């Protein structure tokens, strides 16, 4: 595997260039996939302004705002890695309220927050109407391999050792879920862009995966 070290600033600029130039007259649905330890929402949010500067309206949507109700996602306990792996995110809601409307033939009306997990109730966010060339960036863990219709995927990768080292004690129960994700889905093998983040100060773009 060949990699190219980049700064965080260069990573953001290069990703923004790529996204801005992809299907410029159409809406674009982008996944920024990675465990909480690499803060995928930070990268997704950091792309919004550079995309706007390049003439592409952009919206950041966090998968954390599309969780299933607590009665469903915590049915088998608050620290069940199998439930976290397959039952926390409301994938049907994310598809219905964001990805399908933002896709080909969609009406462009999306909800950026569906569920308030802290209050465990609907977020009651108003609909947002996307521009015809808008970029919708969805961030969160375990987003790939479940058939969600993304037009481009970015996977933020960590080695198992780095993931364990950078995962706090309160979230270490999730590590088996990420191990299963790596073994069953292997997002680093097929994501359009893979960024190694074993050292958060030195991102590295994966150039090939042989």
mmCIF file with all atom_site columns, C-alpha atoms in Angstrom:
data_model
loop_
_atom_site.group_PDB
_atom_site.id
_atom_site.type_symbol
_atom_site.label_atom_id
_atom_site.label_alt_id
_atom_site.label_comp_id
_atom_site.label_asym_id
_atom_site.label_entity_id
_atom_site.label_seq_id
_atom_site.pdbx_PDB_ins_code
_atom_site.Cartn_x
_atom_site.Cartn_y
_atom_site.Cartn_z
_atom_site.occupancy
_atom_site.B_iso_or_equiv
_atom_site.pdbx_formal_charge
_atom_site.auth_seq_id
_atom_site.auth_comp_id
_atom_site.auth_asym_id
_atom_site.auth_atom_id
_atom_site.pdbx_PDB_model_num
ATOM 1   C CA . UNK A 1 1   ? 0.000   0.000  0.000   1.00 0.00 ? 1   UNK A CA 1
ATOM 2   C CA . UNK A 1 2   ? 1.383   3.393  -1.008  1.00 0.00 ? 2   UNK A CA 1
ATOM 3   C CA . UNK A 1 3   ? 0.415   6.520  0.911   1.00 0.00 ? 3   UNK A CA 1
ATOM 4   C CA . UNK A 1 4   ? 1.106   10.236 0.568   1.00 0.00 ? 4   UNK A CA 1
ATOM 5   C CA . UNK A 1 5   ? 1.418   12.246 3.786   1.00 0.00 ? 5   UNK A CA 1
ATOM 6   C CA . UNK A 1 6   ? -0.522  15.504 3.747   1.00 0.00 ? 6   UNK A CA 1
ATOM 7   C CA . UNK A 1 7   ? -1.389  18.199 6.240   1.00 0.00 ? 7   UNK A CA 1
ATOM 8   C CA . UNK A 1 8   ? -4.960  18.513 7.437   1.00 0.00 ? 8   UNK A CA 1
ATOM 9   C CA . UNK A 1 9   ? -5.251  21.775 5.499   1.00 0.00 ? 9   UNK A CA 1
ATOM 10  C CA . UNK A 1 10  ? -4.076  20.151 2.266   1.00 0.00 ? 10  UNK A CA 1
ATOM 11  C CA . UNK A 1 11  ? -6.402  17.204 2.837   1.00 0.00 ? 11  UNK A CA 1
ATOM 12  C CA . UNK A 1 12  ? -9.403  19.542 3.135   1.00 0.00 ? 12  UNK A CA 1
ATOM 13  C CA . UNK A 1 13  ? -8.412  21.557 0.056   1.00 0.00 ? 13  UNK A CA 1
ATOM 14  C CA . UNK A 1 14  ? -7.815  18.468 -2.080  1.00 0.00 ? 14  UNK A CA 1
ATOM 15  C CA . UNK A 1 15  ? -11.091 16.875 -1.028  1.00 0.00 ? 15  UNK A CA 1
ATOM 16  C CA . UNK A 1 16  ? -12.960 20.123 -1.679  1.00 0.00 ? 16  UNK A CA 1
ATOM 17  C CA . UNK A 1 17  ? -11.398 20.346 -5.150  1.00 0.00 ? 17  UNK A CA 1
ATOM 18  C CA . UNK A 1 18  ? -12.426 16.788 -5.950  1.00 0.00 ? 18  UNK A CA 1
ATOM 19  C CA . UNK A 1 19  ? -15.974 17.182 -4.692  1.00 0.00 ? 19  UNK A CA 1
ATOM 20  C CA . UNK A 1 20  ? -16.484 20.558 -6.352  1.00 0.00 ? 20  UNK A CA 1
ATOM 21  C CA . UNK A 1 21  ? -15.472 19.145 -9.715  1.00 0.00 ? 21  UNK A CA 1
ATOM 22  C CA . UNK A 1 22  ? -17.596 16.006 -9.523  1.00 0.00 ? 22  UNK A CA 1
ATOM 23  C CA . UNK A 1 23  ? -20.928 16.215 -11.363 1.00 0.00 ? 23  UNK A CA 1
ATOM 24  C CA . UNK A 1 24  ? -20.964 20.028 -11.080 1.00 0.00 ? 24  UNK A CA 1
ATOM 25  C CA . UNK A 1 25  ? -24.542 20.438 -12.320 1.00 0.00 ? 25  UNK A CA 1
ATOM 26  C CA . UNK A 1 26  ? -26.017 17.781 -10.018 1.00 0.00 ? 26  UNK A CA 1
ATOM 27  C CA . UNK A 1 27  ? -26.444 17.197 -6.315  1.00 0.00 ? 27  UNK A CA 1
ATOM 28  C CA . UNK A 1 28  ? -23.822 15.012 -4.679  1.00 0.00 ? 28  UNK A CA 1
ATOM 29  C CA . UNK A 1 29  ? -24.124 12.693 -1.663  1.00 0.00 ? 29  UNK A CA 1
ATOM 30  C CA . UNK A 1 30  ? -20.877 12.111 0.211   1.00 0.00 ? 30  UNK A CA 1
ATOM 31  C CA . UNK A 1 31  ? -20.067 9.853  3.154   1.00 0.00 ? 31  UNK A CA 1
ATOM 32  C CA . UNK A 1 32  ? -17.276 10.700 5.588   1.00 0.00 ? 32  UNK A CA 1
ATOM 33  C CA . UNK A 1 33  ? -16.983 7.418  7.440   1.00 0.00 ? 33  UNK A CA 1
ATOM 34  C CA . UNK A 1 34  ? -14.872 6.790  10.510  1.00 0.00 ? 34  UNK A CA 1
ATOM 35  C CA . UNK A 1 35  ? -14.959 5.903  14.201  1.00 0.00 ? 35  UNK A CA 1
ATOM 36  C CA . UNK A 1 36  ? -15.539 8.624  16.800  1.00 0.00 ? 36  UNK A CA 1
ATOM 37  C CA . UNK A 1 37  ? -11.809 8.534  17.590  1.00 0.00 ? 37  UNK A CA 1
ATOM 38  C CA . UNK A 1 38  ? -11.037 10.247 14.255  1.00 0.00 ? 38  UNK A CA 1
ATOM 39  C CA . UNK A 1 39  ? -13.920 12.756 14.551  1.00 0.00 ? 39  UNK A CA 1
ATOM 40  C CA . UNK A 1 40  ? -15.374 12.339 11.050  1.00 0.00 ? 40  UNK A CA 1
ATOM 41  C CA . UNK A 1 41  ? -17.781 15.204 11.704  1.00 0.00 ? 41  UNK A CA 1
ATOM 42  C CA . UNK A 1 42  ? -14.856 17.619 12.012  1.00 0.00 ? 42  UNK A CA 1
ATOM 43  C CA . UNK A 1 43  ? -13.622 16.829 8.516   1.00 0.00 ? 43  UNK A CA 1
ATOM 44  C CA . UNK A 1 44  ? -17.143 16.865 7.067   1.00 0.00 ? 44  UNK A CA 1
ATOM 45  C CA . UNK A 1 45  ? -17.889 20.231 8.645   1.00 0.00 ? 45  UNK A CA 1
ATOM 46  C CA . UNK A 1 46  ? -14.539 21.637 7.515   1.00 0.00 ? 46  UNK A CA 1
ATOM 47  C CA . UNK A 1 47  ? -15.444 20.917 3.890   1.00 0.00 ? 47  UNK A CA 1
ATOM 48  C CA . UNK A 1 48  ? -18.581 23.083 3.880   1.00 0.00 ? 48  UNK A CA 1
ATOM 49  C CA . UNK A 1 49  ? -16.991 26.522 3.510   1.00 0.00 ? 49  UNK A CA 1
ATOM 50  C CA . UNK A 1 50  ? -14.303 25.485 0.988   1.00 0.00 ? 50  UNK A CA 1
ATOM 51  C CA . UNK A 1 51  ? -17.012 23.930 -1.172  1.00 0.00 ? 51  UNK A CA 1
ATOM 52  C CA . UNK A 1 52  ? -19.075 27.111 -1.008  1.00 0.00 ? 52  UNK A CA 1
ATOM 53  C CA . UNK A 1 53  ? -16.022 29.132 -2.032  1.00 0.00 ? 53  UNK A CA 1
ATOM 54  C CA . UNK A 1 54  ? -15.759 26.820 -5.044  1.00 0.00 ? 54  UNK A CA 1
ATOM 55  C CA . UNK A 1 55  ? -19.388 27.496 -5.960  1.00 0.00 ? 55  UNK A CA 1
ATOM 56  C CA . UNK A 1 56  ? -20.968 24.346 -4.511  1.00 0.00 ? 56  UNK A CA 1
ATOM 57  C CA . UNK A 1 57  ? -23.525 24.856 -1.720  1.00 0.00 ? 57  UNK A CA 1
ATOM 58  C CA . UNK A 1 58  ? -22.850 22.273 0.977   1.00 0.00 ? 58  UNK A CA 1
ATOM 59  C CA . UNK A 1 59  ? -24.722 20.818 3.938   1.00 0.00 ? 59  UNK A CA 1
ATOM 60  C CA . UNK A 1 60  ? -23.260 18.660 6.713   1.00 0.00 ? 60  UNK A CA 1
ATOM 61  C CA . UNK A 1 61  ? -25.497 15.985 8.219   1.00 0.00 ? 61  UNK A CA 1
ATOM 62  C CA . UNK A 1 62  ? -24.360 13.922 11.211  1.00 0.00 ? 62  UNK A CA 1
ATOM 63  C CA . UNK A 1 63  ? -25.472 10.320 11.569  1.00 0.00 ? 63  UNK A CA 1
ATOM 64  C CA . UNK A 1 64  ? -25.656 11.025 15.323  1.00 0.00 ? 64  UNK A CA 1
ATOM 65  C CA . UNK A 1 65  ? -28.808 13.018 14.541  1.00 0.00 ? 65  UNK A CA 1
ATOM 66  C CA . UNK A 1 66  ? -30.379 9.989  12.864  1.00 0.00 ? 66  UNK A CA 1
ATOM 67  C CA . UNK A 1 67  ? -30.251 7.459  15.683  1.00 0.00 ? 67  UNK A CA 1
ATOM 68  C CA . UNK A 1 68  ? -33.094 5.066  16.369  1.00 0.00 ? 68  UNK A CA 1
ATOM 69  C CA . UNK A 1 69  ? -35.172 5.612  19.545  1.00 0.00 ? 69  UNK A CA 1
ATOM 70  C CA . UNK A 1 70  ? -33.512 4.436  22.746  1.00 0.00 ? 70  UNK A CA 1
ATOM 71  C CA . UNK A 1 71  ? -36.097 1.697  23.196  1.00 0.00 ? 71  UNK A CA 1
ATOM 72  C CA . UNK A 1 72  ? -34.842 0.112  19.976  1.00 0.00 ? 72  UNK A CA 1
ATOM 73  C CA . UNK A 1 73  ? -31.129 0.819  19.876  1.00 0.00 ? 73  UNK A CA 1
ATOM 74  C CA . UNK A 1 74  ? -30.591 0.025  23.568  1.00 0.00 ? 74  UNK A CA 1
ATOM 75  C CA . UNK A 1 75  ? -32.884 -3.002 23.665  1.00 0.00 ? 75  UNK A CA 1
ATOM 76  C CA . UNK A 1 76  ? -29.947 -5.296 24.467  1.00 0.00 ? 76  UNK A CA 1
ATOM 77  C CA . UNK A 1 77  ? -28.121 -2.854 26.736  1.00 0.00 ? 77  UNK A CA 1
ATOM 78  C CA . UNK A 1 78  ? -26.254 0.419  26.461  1.00 0.00 ? 78  UNK A CA 1
ATOM 79  C CA . UNK A 1 79  ? -22.918 -1.200 25.702  1.00 0.00 ? 79  UNK A CA 1
ATOM 80  C CA . UNK A 1 80  ? -23.837 -3.976 23.291  1.00 0.00 ? 80  UNK A CA 1
ATOM 81  C CA . UNK A 1 81  ? -21.389 -3.914 20.355  1.00 0.00 ? 81  UNK A CA 1
ATOM 82  C CA . UNK A 1 82  ? -23.660 -5.968 18.093  1.00 0.00 ? 82  UNK A CA 1
ATOM 83  C CA . UNK A 1 83  ? -26.504 -3.490 18.537  1.00 0.00 ? 83  UNK A CA 1
ATOM 84  C CA . UNK A 1 84  ? -24.112 -0.606 17.902  1.00 0.00 ? 84  UNK A CA 1
ATOM 85  C CA . UNK A 1 85  ? -22.888 -2.307 14.741  1.00 0.00 ? 85  UNK A CA 1
ATOM 86  C CA . UNK A 1 86  ? -26.269 -2.969 13.174  1.00 0.00 ? 86  UNK A CA 1
ATOM 87  C CA . UNK A 1 87  ? -28.989 -1.194 15.101  1.00 0.00 ? 87  UNK A CA 1
ATOM 88  C CA . UNK A 1 88  ? -28.083 2.316  16.237  1.00 0.00 ? 88  UNK A CA 1
ATOM 89  C CA . UNK A 1 89  ? -28.429 4.448  13.108  1.00 0.00 ? 89  UNK A CA 1
ATOM 90  C CA . UNK A 1 90  ? -31.872 4.802  11.555  1.00 0.00 ? 90  UNK A CA 1
ATOM 91  C CA . UNK A 1 91  ? -30.652 3.968  8.071   1.00 0.00 ? 91  UNK A CA 1
ATOM 92  C CA . UNK A 1 92  ? -34.178 3.956  6.651   1.00 0.00 ? 92  UNK A CA 1
ATOM 93  C CA . UNK A 1 93  ? -34.774 7.442  8.041   1.00 0.00 ? 93  UNK A CA 1
ATOM 94  C CA . UNK A 1 94  ? -31.425 8.702  6.757   1.00 0.00 ? 94  UNK A CA 1
ATOM 95  C CA . UNK A 1 95  ? -32.226 7.385  3.327   1.00 0.00 ? 95  UNK A CA 1
ATOM 96  C CA . UNK A 1 96  ? -35.816 8.641  3.307   1.00 0.00 ? 96  UNK A CA 1
ATOM 97  C CA . UNK A 1 97  ? -35.129 12.127 4.684   1.00 0.00 ? 97  UNK A CA 1
ATOM 98  C CA . UNK A 1 98  ? -31.694 12.883 3.218   1.00 0.00 ? 98  UNK A CA 1
ATOM 99  C CA . UNK A 1 99  ? -30.157 10.550 0.663   1.00 0.00 ? 99  UNK A CA 1
ATOM 100 C CA . UNK A 1 100 ? -33.136 9.794  -1.563  1.00 0.00 ? 100 UNK A CA 1
ATOM 101 C CA . UNK A 1 101 ? -34.390 13.416 -1.774  1.00 0.00 ? 101 UNK A CA 1
ATOM 102 C CA . UNK A 1 102 ? -30.815 14.559 -2.505  1.00 0.00 ? 102 UNK A CA 1
ATOM 103 C CA . UNK A 1 103 ? -30.318 11.910 -5.185  1.00 0.00 ? 103 UNK A CA 1
ATOM 104 C CA . UNK A 1 104 ? -31.312 11.668 -8.846  1.00 0.00 ? 104 UNK A CA 1
ATOM 105 C CA . UNK A 1 105 ? -34.993 12.435 -9.252  1.00 0.00 ? 105 UNK A CA 1
ATOM 106 C CA . UNK A 1 106 ? -35.329 13.574 -5.644  1.00 0.00 ? 106 UNK A CA 1
ATOM 107 C CA . UNK A 1 107 ? -37.177 16.751 -4.739  1.00 0.00 ? 107 UNK A CA 1
ATOM 108 C CA . UNK A 1 108 ? -34.181 18.214 -2.880  1.00 0.00 ? 108 UNK A CA 1
ATOM 109 C CA . UNK A 1 109 ? -36.077 18.713 0.395   1.00 0.00 ? 109 UNK A CA 1
ATOM 110 C CA . UNK A 1 110 ? -34.142 17.187 3.283   1.00 0.00 ? 110 UNK A CA 1
ATOM 111 C CA . UNK A 1 111 ? -34.151 17.141 7.074   1.00 0.00 ? 111 UNK A CA 1
ATOM 112 C CA . UNK A 1 112 ? -30.726 17.684 8.608   1.00 0.00 ? 112 UNK A CA 1
ATOM 113 C CA . UNK A 1 113 ? -31.718 16.298 12.046  1.00 0.00 ? 113 UNK A CA 1
ATOM 114 C CA . UNK A 1 114 ? -34.328 13.603 12.544  1.00 0.00 ? 114 UNK A CA 1
ATOM 115 C CA . UNK A 1 115 ? -33.868 12.471 16.138  1.00 0.00 ? 115 UNK A CA 1
ATOM 116 C CA . UNK A 1 116 ? -32.754 14.237 19.319  1.00 0.00 ? 116 UNK A CA 1
ATOM 117 C CA . UNK A 1 117 ? -30.956 11.406 21.091  1.00 0.00 ? 117 UNK A CA 1
ATOM 118 C CA . UNK A 1 118 ? -30.484 13.371 24.338  1.00 0.00 ? 118 UNK A CA 1
ATOM 119 C CA . UNK A 1 119 ? -34.212 14.036 24.671  1.00 0.00 ? 119 UNK A CA 1
ATOM 120 C CA . UNK A 1 120 ? -35.110 10.760 22.909  1.00 0.00 ? 120 UNK A CA 1
ATOM 121 C CA . UNK A 1 121 ? -37.709 12.379 20.692  1.00 0.00 ? 121 UNK A CA 1
ATOM 122 C CA . UNK A 1 122 ? -38.101 13.678 17.168  1.00 0.00 ? 122 UNK A CA 1
ATOM 123 C CA . UNK A 1 123 ? -35.932 16.726 16.514  1.00 0.00 ? 123 UNK A CA 1
ATOM 124 C CA . UNK A 1 124 ? -38.724 18.522 14.619  1.00 0.00 ? 124 UNK A CA 1
ATOM 125 C CA . UNK A 1 125 ? -36.276 20.253 12.321  1.00 0.00 ? 125 UNK A CA 1
ATOM 126 C CA . UNK A 1 126 ? -37.797 22.106 9.356   1.00 0.00 ? 126 UNK A CA 1
ATOM 127 C CA . UNK A 1 127 ? -37.114 20.898 5.851   1.00 0.00 ? 127 UNK A CA 1
ATOM 128 C CA . UNK A 1 128 ? -34.237 22.453 3.915   1.00 0.00 ? 128 UNK A CA 1
ATOM 129 C CA . UNK A 1 129 ? -34.429 22.798 0.133   1.00 0.00 ? 129 UNK A CA 1
ATOM 130 C CA . UNK A 1 130 ? -31.140 21.995 -1.555  1.00 0.00 ? 130 UNK A CA 1
ATOM 131 C CA . UNK A 1 131 ? -29.736 23.843 -4.520  1.00 0.00 ? 131 UNK A CA 1
ATOM 132 C CA . UNK A 1 132 ? -29.573 21.744 -7.723  1.00 0.00 ? 132 UNK A CA 1
ATOM 133 C CA . UNK A 1 133 ? -25.776 21.455 -7.351  1.00 0.00 ? 133 UNK A CA 1
ATOM 134 C CA . UNK A 1 134 ? -25.605 21.043 -3.571  1.00 0.00 ? 134 UNK A CA 1
ATOM 135 C CA . UNK A 1 135 ? -23.217 18.677 -1.834  1.00 0.00 ? 135 UNK A CA 1
ATOM 136 C CA . UNK A 1 136 ? -24.661 16.759 1.131   1.00 0.00 ? 136 UNK A CA 1
ATOM 137 C CA . UNK A 1 137 ? -21.943 15.390 3.422   1.00 0.00 ? 137 UNK A CA 1
ATOM 138 C CA . UNK A 1 138 ? -23.001 12.696 5.897   1.00 0.00 ? 138 UNK A CA 1
ATOM 139 C CA . UNK A 1 139 ? -20.534 11.911 8.689   1.00 0.00 ? 139 UNK A CA 1
ATOM 140 C CA . UNK A 1 140 ? -20.415 9.108  11.191  1.00 0.00 ? 140 UNK A CA 1
ATOM 141 C CA . UNK A 1 141 ? -19.201 5.577  11.924  1.00 0.00 ? 141 UNK A CA 1
ATOM 142 C CA . UNK A 1 142 ? -20.171 2.364  10.126  1.00 0.00 ? 142 UNK A CA 1
ATOM 143 C CA . UNK A 1 143 ? -21.782 4.169  7.173   1.00 0.00 ? 143 UNK A CA 1
ATOM 144 C CA . UNK A 1 144 ? -20.502 1.967  4.356   1.00 0.00 ? 144 UNK A CA 1
ATOM 145 C CA . UNK A 1 145 ? -21.475 -1.480 3.185   1.00 0.00 ? 145 UNK A CA 1
ATOM 146 C CA . UNK A 1 146 ? -25.156 -1.254 4.134   1.00 0.00 ? 146 UNK A CA 1
ATOM 147 C CA . UNK A 1 147 ? -26.406 -0.105 0.744   1.00 0.00 ? 147 UNK A CA 1
ATOM 148 C CA . UNK A 1 148 ? -26.842 3.578  1.573   1.00 0.00 ? 148 UNK A CA 1
ATOM 149 C CA . UNK A 1 149 ? -26.751 5.485  -1.733  1.00 0.00 ? 149 UNK A CA 1
ATOM 150 C CA . UNK A 1 150 ? -23.645 7.644  -1.575  1.00 0.00 ? 150 UNK A CA 1
ATOM 151 C CA . UNK A 1 151 ? -22.071 9.068  -4.726  1.00 0.00 ? 151 UNK A CA 1
ATOM 152 C CA . UNK A 1 152 ? -18.621 9.272  -3.139  1.00 0.00 ? 152 UNK A CA 1
ATOM 153 C CA . UNK A 1 153 ? -17.239 7.788  0.060   1.00 0.00 ? 153 UNK A CA 1
ATOM 154 C CA . UNK A 1 154 ? -14.343 8.925  2.238   1.00 0.00 ? 154 UNK A CA 1
ATOM 155 C CA . UNK A 1 155 ? -13.117 6.429  4.822   1.00 0.00 ? 155 UNK A CA 1
ATOM 156 C CA . UNK A 1 156 ? -10.951 7.602  7.718   1.00 0.00 ? 156 UNK A CA 1
ATOM 157 C CA . UNK A 1 157 ? -8.915  4.566  8.655   1.00 0.00 ? 157 UNK A CA 1
ATOM 158 C CA . UNK A 1 158 ? -7.101  3.560  11.823  1.00 0.00 ? 158 UNK A CA 1
ATOM 159 C CA . UNK A 1 159 ? -5.113  0.432  12.556  1.00 0.00 ? 159 UNK A CA 1
ATOM 160 C CA . UNK A 1 160 ? -6.682  -1.698 15.312  1.00 0.00 ? 160 UNK A CA 1
ATOM 161 C CA . UNK A 1 161 ? -3.885  -0.686 17.676  1.00 0.00 ? 161 UNK A CA 1
ATOM 162 C CA . UNK A 1 162 ? -4.340  3.025  16.961  1.00 0.00 ? 162 UNK A CA 1
ATOM 163 C CA . UNK A 1 163 ? -8.107  2.736  17.307  1.00 0.00 ? 163 UNK A CA 1
ATOM 164 C CA . UNK A 1 164 ? -7.740  1.029  20.688  1.00 0.00 ? 164 UNK A CA 1
ATOM 165 C CA . UNK A 1 165 ? -5.206  3.618  21.821  1.00 0.00 ? 165 UNK A CA 1
ATOM 166 C CA . UNK A 1 166 ? -7.360  6.583  20.808  1.00 0.00 ? 166 UNK A CA 1
ATOM 167 C CA . UNK A 1 167 ? -10.704 5.258  22.036  1.00 0.00 ? 167 UNK A CA 1
ATOM 168 C CA . UNK A 1 168 ? -11.605 6.504  25.506  1.00 0.00 ? 168 UNK A CA 1
ATOM 169 C CA . UNK A 1 169 ? -12.505 4.107  28.331  1.00 0.00 ? 169 UNK A CA 1
ATOM 170 C CA . UNK A 1 170 ? -16.206 4.974  28.088  1.00 0.00 ? 170 UNK A CA 1
ATOM 171 C CA . UNK A 1 171 ? -16.306 3.888  24.431  1.00 0.00 ? 171 UNK A CA 1
ATOM 172 C CA . UNK A 1 172 ? -14.023 0.865  24.438  1.00 0.00 ? 172 UNK A CA 1
ATOM 173 C CA . UNK A 1 173 ? -17.059 -1.393 24.341  1.00 0.00 ? 173 UNK A CA 1
ATOM 174 C CA . UNK A 1 174 ? -17.487 -0.326 20.684  1.00 0.00 ? 174 UNK A CA 1
ATOM 175 C CA . UNK A 1 175 ? -14.138 -1.815 19.601  1.00 0.00 ? 175 UNK A CA 1
ATOM 176 C CA . UNK A 1 176 ? -15.589 -5.266 18.719  1.00 0.00 ? 176 UNK A CA 1
ATOM 177 C CA . UNK A 1 177 ? -18.071 -3.529 16.425  1.00 0.00 ? 177 UNK A CA 1
ATOM 178 C CA . UNK A 1 178 ? -15.278 -1.790 14.525  1.00 0.00 ? 178 UNK A CA 1
ATOM 179 C CA . UNK A 1 179 ? -13.312 -5.036 14.343  1.00 0.00 ? 179 UNK A CA 1
ATOM 180 C CA . UNK A 1 180 ? -16.366 -6.702 12.828  1.00 0.00 ? 180 UNK A CA 1
ATOM 181 C CA . UNK A 1 181 ? -16.818 -3.775 10.420  1.00 0.00 ? 181 UNK A CA 1
ATOM 182 C CA . UNK A 1 182 ? -13.249 -4.145 9.238   1.00 0.00 ? 182 UNK A CA 1
ATOM 183 C CA . UNK A 1 183 ? -13.579 -7.912 8.788   1.00 0.00 ? 183 UNK A CA 1
ATOM 184 C CA . UNK A 1 184 ? -17.050 -8.054 7.214   1.00 0.00 ? 184 UNK A CA 1
ATOM 185 C CA . UNK A 1 185 ? -17.235 -4.794 5.270   1.00 0.00 ? 185 UNK A CA 1
ATOM 186 C CA . UNK A 1 186 ? -13.572 -3.800 4.863   1.00 0.00 ? 186 UNK A CA 1
ATOM 187 C CA . UNK A 1 187 ? -14.401 -0.194 3.883   1.00 0.00 ? 187 UNK A CA 1
ATOM 188 C CA . UNK A 1 188 ? -10.751 0.614  3.202   1.00 0.00 ? 188 UNK A CA 1
ATOM 189 C CA . UNK A 1 189 ? -10.878 -1.809 0.275   1.00 0.00 ? 189 UNK A CA 1
ATOM 190 C CA . UNK A 1 190 ? -13.582 0.007  -1.681  1.00 0.00 ? 190 UNK A CA 1
ATOM 191 C CA . UNK A 1 191 ? -14.094 3.567  -0.397  1.00 0.00 ? 191 UNK A CA 1
ATOM 192 C CA . UNK A 1 192 ? -13.369 6.160  -3.079  1.00 0.00 ? 192 UNK A CA 1
ATOM 193 C CA . UNK A 1 193 ? -10.946 8.013  -0.795  1.00 0.00 ? 193 UNK A CA 1
ATOM 194 C CA . UNK A 1 194 ? -9.075  6.415  2.104   1.00 0.00 ? 194 UNK A CA 1
ATOM 195 C CA . UNK A 1 195 ? -7.167  8.527  4.606   1.00 0.00 ? 195 UNK A CA 1
ATOM 196 C CA . UNK A 1 196 ? -4.905  6.903  7.189   1.00 0.00 ? 196 UNK A CA 1
ATOM 197 C CA . UNK A 1 197 ? -5.099  8.690  10.529  1.00 0.00 ? 197 UNK A CA 1
ATOM 198 C CA . UNK A 1 198 ? -3.000  6.560  12.864  1.00 0.00 ? 198 UNK A CA 1
ATOM 199 C CA . UNK A 1 199 ? -1.217  9.794  13.747  1.00 0.00 ? 199 UNK A CA 1
ATOM 200 C CA . UNK A 1 200 ? -3.839  12.578 13.780  1.00 0.00 ? 200 UNK A CA 1
ATOM 201 C CA . UNK A 1 201 ? -1.122  15.168 13.145  1.00 0.00 ? 201 UNK A CA 1
ATOM 202 C CA . UNK A 1 202 ? -0.009  13.431 9.952   1.00 0.00 ? 202 UNK A CA 1
ATOM 203 C CA . UNK A 1 203 ? -2.879  12.296 7.721   1.00 0.00 ? 203 UNK A CA 1
ATOM 204 C CA . UNK A 1 204 ? -1.886  10.155 4.767   1.00 0.00 ? 204 UNK A CA 1
ATOM 205 C CA . UNK A 1 205 ? -3.845  9.690  1.550   1.00 0.00 ? 205 UNK A CA 1
ATOM 206 C CA . UNK A 1 206 ? -3.866  6.089  0.340   1.00 0.00 ? 206 UNK A CA 1
ATOM 207 C CA . UNK A 1 207 ? -2.719  6.034  -3.298  1.00 0.00 ? 207 UNK A CA 1
ATOM 208 C CA . UNK A 1 208 ? -3.203  2.351  -3.982  1.00 0.00 ? 208 UNK A CA 1
ATOM 209 C CA . UNK A 1 209 ? -4.290  -0.663 -1.942  1.00 0.00 ? 209 UNK A CA 1
ATOM 210 C CA . UNK A 1 210 ? -2.082  -3.434 -3.255  1.00 0.00 ? 210 UNK A CA 1
#
